[in-house]
XYZ file of C-alpha atoms in Angstrom:
383
model
C -21.436 11.964 -17.968
C -24.315 14.252 -18.478
C -25.833 15.724 -15.256
C -29.429 15.840 -16.668
C -30.933 12.452 -15.915
C -29.231 11.741 -12.623
C -29.914 12.642 -8.853
C -27.479 14.239 -6.464
C -26.032 11.090 -5.019
C -25.331 9.591 -8.423
C -23.629 12.561 -9.670
C -21.420 12.815 -6.420
C -20.217 9.302 -7.167
C -19.912 9.307 -10.999
C -19.615 12.821 -12.331
C -16.073 13.178 -13.840
C -15.184 9.860 -12.413
C -15.566 7.201 -15.258
C -13.267 4.097 -14.833
C -9.827 4.640 -16.109
C -9.816 3.741 -19.733
C -6.326 2.337 -19.670
C -6.614 -0.065 -16.600
C -10.346 -0.130 -15.820
C -9.643 1.343 -12.428
C -13.098 2.265 -10.809
C -11.543 5.147 -8.851
C -9.737 7.817 -10.997
C -5.980 7.546 -10.583
C -3.881 10.196 -8.760
C -1.824 11.667 -11.680
C 1.065 12.707 -9.302
C 3.082 14.523 -12.101
C 4.272 18.017 -12.593
C 4.718 17.713 -16.375
C 3.676 15.669 -19.343
C 5.530 14.302 -22.423
C 4.601 16.006 -25.669
C 4.346 13.954 -29.109
C 5.900 16.847 -30.979
C 6.668 20.570 -30.260
C 3.279 22.138 -29.684
C 1.344 18.930 -29.616
C 0.589 17.842 -25.989
C -1.231 14.716 -25.460
C -4.901 15.255 -24.452
C -4.078 19.003 -23.894
C -2.020 18.426 -20.784
C 1.334 20.236 -20.538
C 1.970 21.199 -17.020
C -0.088 20.479 -13.835
C -0.509 24.064 -12.761
C -2.458 24.432 -16.090
C -4.192 21.210 -15.930
C -4.103 17.761 -14.272
C -6.548 14.894 -14.912
C -7.360 14.295 -11.201
C -8.065 17.902 -10.646
C -10.237 17.981 -13.907
C -12.274 14.933 -12.552
C -12.904 16.906 -9.270
C -13.913 20.173 -11.315
C -16.313 18.283 -13.358
C -17.943 16.695 -10.308
C -18.136 20.155 -8.529
C -19.900 21.595 -11.482
C -22.401 18.741 -11.620
C -23.365 18.684 -7.973
C -23.729 22.496 -7.990
C -25.762 22.605 -11.131
C -23.203 24.817 -12.797
C -21.345 25.215 -15.990
C -17.884 25.365 -14.898
C -16.079 24.075 -11.813
C -12.607 25.151 -10.645
C -10.562 23.833 -7.755
C -8.125 25.829 -5.624
C -5.476 25.184 -2.899
C -7.779 26.717 -0.309
C -11.096 28.489 0.040
C -9.399 31.817 0.501
C -7.340 31.164 -2.855
C -10.652 30.540 -4.595
C -12.023 33.909 -3.102
C -8.840 35.887 -4.125
C -8.979 34.664 -7.623
C -12.737 35.531 -7.946
C -12.120 39.067 -6.646
C -9.046 39.725 -8.824
C -10.870 38.354 -11.923
C -14.152 40.270 -11.466
C -13.062 43.503 -9.704
C -10.762 46.348 -10.616
C -9.396 49.221 -8.431
C -12.159 51.566 -7.708
C -14.833 48.854 -7.701
C -17.108 48.183 -4.763
C -18.536 45.043 -3.143
C -21.218 44.629 -0.600
C -20.445 41.753 1.905
C -22.394 40.302 4.910
C -22.255 42.254 8.198
C -21.118 39.056 9.829
C -18.768 37.570 7.208
C -16.381 34.860 7.899
C -13.206 36.232 9.503
C -10.893 35.116 6.739
C -13.221 36.742 4.130
C -13.159 39.995 6.183
C -9.347 39.857 6.466
C -9.240 39.451 2.647
C -11.296 42.484 1.900
C -10.037 44.810 4.630
C -6.300 43.895 4.829
C -5.523 42.652 1.121
C -8.116 43.792 -1.433
C -8.659 47.263 0.038
C -4.771 47.909 -0.414
C -5.120 47.431 -4.253
C -8.149 49.779 -4.461
C -11.257 47.593 -3.831
C -13.892 49.237 -1.658
C -16.412 47.242 0.380
C -19.442 47.834 2.712
C -20.659 45.370 5.308
C -24.485 45.181 5.770
C -26.948 42.607 7.001
C -27.822 40.785 3.699
C -31.257 39.740 5.158
C -32.361 43.399 4.977
C -32.869 44.149 1.285
C -33.254 47.765 1.931
C -29.927 48.060 3.658
C -28.369 46.215 0.663
C -29.858 48.514 -1.750
C -28.847 51.554 0.150
C -25.256 50.190 0.222
C -25.114 50.095 -3.598
C -22.835 52.589 -5.400
C -24.235 52.618 -8.931
C -21.447 52.174 -11.452
C -19.022 50.956 -8.948
C -20.630 47.986 -7.141
C -19.517 45.009 -8.938
C -20.792 42.342 -6.605
C -22.824 41.178 -3.641
C -20.773 38.645 -1.615
C -23.219 36.479 0.371
C -22.950 33.736 2.910
C -26.028 31.791 3.747
C -25.972 30.628 6.398
C -23.265 32.929 7.657
C -20.289 31.906 9.760
C -20.667 32.009 12.824
C -23.903 33.736 13.458
C -26.074 31.412 11.038
C -27.937 34.387 9.580
C -29.797 33.500 6.367
C -30.323 35.598 3.337
C -32.610 35.310 0.387
C -30.586 34.098 -2.493
C -33.261 34.702 -5.177
C -33.977 38.284 -3.941
C -30.305 39.073 -3.748
C -29.722 37.888 -7.336
C -32.496 39.996 -8.557
C -31.232 43.218 -6.829
C -27.636 42.559 -8.058
C -28.740 42.087 -11.633
C -30.836 45.113 -11.456
C -27.749 47.129 -11.049
C -25.708 44.958 -13.540
C -23.721 43.495 -10.638
C -23.014 39.860 -9.691
C -24.120 37.682 -6.942
C -21.352 35.479 -5.390
C -22.622 32.887 -2.639
C -20.331 31.077 -0.232
C -22.215 27.828 -0.010
C -19.654 26.246 2.393
C -22.033 25.818 5.531
C -24.963 24.460 3.486
C -22.985 22.246 0.937
C -24.490 21.554 -2.513
C -26.546 18.724 -0.975
C -28.617 21.270 0.980
C -28.587 24.261 -1.116
C -27.876 25.144 -4.794
C -27.454 28.987 -5.270
C -26.965 28.829 -8.996
C -30.536 27.411 -9.547
C -31.786 30.431 -7.440
C -30.070 33.127 -9.580
C -26.565 33.324 -8.197
C -23.624 33.832 -10.682
C -20.824 31.994 -8.901
C -20.657 29.704 -5.792
C -17.627 29.590 -3.625
C -16.582 26.734 -1.385
C -13.940 25.791 1.124
C -13.818 22.174 0.091
C -11.833 21.627 3.338
C -15.137 21.504 5.057
C -18.232 19.384 4.125
C -17.115 18.448 0.685
C -13.832 16.935 1.825
C -15.666 15.875 5.036
C -12.793 14.161 6.878
C -10.464 16.907 8.091
C -7.527 15.747 6.198
C -7.461 17.990 3.132
C -7.483 21.731 2.506
C -9.055 23.234 -0.709
C -11.355 25.626 -2.295
C -13.712 25.846 -5.291
C -15.527 28.115 -7.546
C -18.568 27.061 -9.649
C -20.038 29.327 -12.227
C -23.447 29.690 -13.722
C -22.068 30.563 -17.312
C -19.226 29.385 -19.521
C -17.960 32.882 -19.966
C -17.343 33.650 -16.371
C -15.917 30.092 -16.123
C -13.479 30.730 -18.825
C -12.187 34.044 -17.255
C -11.754 32.423 -13.894
C -9.894 29.399 -15.606
C -7.430 31.940 -17.059
C -6.710 33.552 -13.709
C -6.553 30.130 -12.009
C -3.665 29.227 -14.115
C -2.056 32.704 -14.273
C -2.262 33.173 -10.483
C -1.353 29.489 -9.638
C -3.459 28.797 -6.666
C -4.428 25.258 -7.561
C -4.680 22.224 -5.448
C -2.481 19.090 -5.931
C -3.668 15.969 -7.459
C -3.567 14.080 -4.052
C -5.651 16.909 -2.578
C -8.129 16.729 -5.409
C -8.392 12.947 -5.103
C -9.078 13.202 -1.280
C -11.786 15.831 -1.981
C -13.358 13.566 -4.593
C -13.423 10.745 -2.239
C -15.120 12.895 0.313
C -17.743 14.040 -2.180
C -19.050 10.468 -2.825
C -20.391 10.245 0.573
C -21.557 13.949 1.026
C -25.260 13.150 0.855
C -25.304 10.289 3.450
C -23.050 12.432 5.673
C -25.186 15.491 5.574
C -28.218 13.514 6.437
C -26.694 12.481 9.712
C -25.116 15.930 10.387
C -28.506 17.420 10.097
C -30.170 14.598 12.202
C -27.727 15.264 15.092
C -27.870 18.967 14.732
C -31.513 19.352 14.874
C -31.663 17.333 18.071
C -28.714 19.137 19.752
C -30.242 22.585 18.821
C -33.459 21.604 20.521
C -31.548 20.501 23.564
C -29.485 23.608 23.846
C -32.588 25.694 23.503
C -33.924 24.201 26.687
C -30.751 24.536 28.694
C -30.342 27.008 31.555
C -26.669 27.608 30.623
C -27.650 28.861 27.220
C -29.161 32.286 26.479
C -29.728 31.889 22.758
C -29.334 29.178 20.089
C -28.616 30.203 16.547
C -29.683 27.431 14.104
C -31.925 27.987 11.012
C -33.851 24.784 11.629
C -35.579 26.400 14.786
C -38.860 28.181 14.070
C -37.720 30.847 16.346
C -34.811 31.718 13.958
C -35.467 34.992 12.134
C -34.296 33.329 8.759
C -36.216 29.975 9.267
C -38.868 30.699 6.626
C -36.207 31.687 4.125
C -34.000 28.651 4.905
C -37.013 26.467 4.533
C -37.642 28.021 1.133
C -34.085 27.538 -0.356
C -32.591 24.768 1.707
C -33.307 20.945 1.750
C -32.459 20.841 5.440
C -30.735 23.225 7.988
C -27.162 21.827 8.104
C -24.829 20.613 10.846
C -23.574 23.965 12.125
C -24.858 25.482 15.485
C -23.809 28.547 17.405
C -25.097 29.465 20.783
C -24.501 32.130 23.476
C -23.552 31.328 26.999
C -25.832 32.641 29.567
C -22.871 33.131 31.999
C -21.014 35.362 29.535
C -17.654 35.216 27.799
C -15.859 33.384 30.548
C -18.375 30.545 30.579
C -18.318 30.286 26.817
C -14.511 29.662 27.037
C -15.052 27.204 29.931
C -17.541 25.170 27.991
C -15.188 24.851 24.902
C -12.410 23.820 27.353
C -14.547 21.075 29.014
C -15.951 18.979 26.077
C -14.291 15.667 25.352
C -15.947 14.303 22.145
C -16.465 17.807 20.706
C -12.795 18.380 19.865
C -11.460 22.016 20.538
C -10.455 23.007 17.073
C -10.928 25.478 14.240
C -12.449 24.440 10.951
C -15.864 22.448 10.570
C -17.626 19.863 8.339
C -15.704 16.819 9.209
C -17.205 13.601 10.506
C -15.936 14.376 13.973
C -17.702 17.071 15.983
C -15.806 20.215 16.769
C -16.235 23.121 19.249
C -14.764 26.602 19.166
C -14.678 30.123 20.587
C -15.001 32.240 17.388
C -14.052 35.532 19.081
C -10.563 34.111 20.054
C -10.162 31.622 17.180
C -11.789 31.660 13.743
C -13.020 35.181 13.836
C -10.061 36.910 15.827
C -9.206 38.817 12.684
C -12.582 40.802 13.000
C -11.824 41.897 16.750
C -12.324 45.503 17.090
C -14.195 45.969 13.798
C -17.778 46.308 13.065
C -17.704 42.468 12.324
C -16.499 41.463 15.804
C -18.514 38.444 17.054
C -19.974 38.317 20.555
C -17.517 37.205 23.183
C -20.075 34.811 24.698
C -20.536 32.876 21.369
C -19.722 29.219 21.052
C -19.764 27.450 17.696
C -20.295 23.710 17.117
C -19.763 21.664 14.019
C -21.959 18.631 14.783
C -20.381 15.542 13.492
C -21.909 12.116 12.759
C -21.093 10.246 16.095
C -23.718 8.654 18.099
C -26.249 11.350 19.149
C -26.612 10.123 22.810
C -22.785 10.477 23.238
C -22.731 14.071 21.872
C -25.724 15.088 24.011
C -23.868 13.624 27.105
C -20.694 15.449 26.319
C -22.603 18.793 25.930
C -24.458 18.141 29.303
C -21.242 17.659 31.255
C -19.705 20.688 29.694
C -22.671 22.889 30.185
C -23.026 21.768 33.737
């Protein structure tokens, strides 16, 4: 279906998901197959030969991803990091340079520092909300990409996507935006000038903590074709059942995100007035340094909150251990609320580096449970 005349929720439910022409099934089938019969040598039916190269269930997901991000080409992967690695190896060469956030996700930092650096890719971490710092980090002729997260994981910093796109293009570089925290429902970086969007579809897109996946969505067909070649050549694709689960999650993304935001806004306000909390990091608060930028480029402010424990690292760990409804677990974006200590969990890989997160930091993924129950759980954990 064409994306032009339809709203977000309609695209989430219908894009790439027409009823099955053979049976009329409203939900696209799971094509759980590795290979496909061919009518003659060199004549595959509908272009399908082998499921690493193409699968109808994954194609449905990819079409839907492109539609809801306002992009030209969507590509689905086995994980968010598989998507990131494919992007880097497609766009960059040994000797190239990338500017990354000064508080990048721990897995992204590990990919740059422990993997990409070994095959000759240089990188510089700077606060992306400081355009002067970003410009100063550029190495003309070598910087191929600005790699942005907004909001960032876990410090919830916000950068100006349109301004970064303009700066990147001034140097013939590319802007890639990790849109996992915001989701396409709240923010569409491609419409603001980004060249490619990255997702861990494990998070809000899947939405139920039962599938791992990743995605890239491009602003142009050319980059999409290059990435599709490497997607097949490198092989980090997701399976058909994973693709189907992600599609199922996307159908309710809009209504889930509204509830995530409703709950998070109230919880952020509550935490901001609690004596056990020294600082709340949430773009929806007017006190947040990136609030105006977030208001400009986001529909709402998302379901992720971080805060710093007034009693220091020991209290932060104790709070994480005391919650009952907030499950102590890594990941985010599911219907259930999660709590974690980034310094010892999701961002342990950055320990000892310039990207190390504060030891008193607690991160919440606010779910869609009854708000009063979540508030009561936090109250007893905070003491």
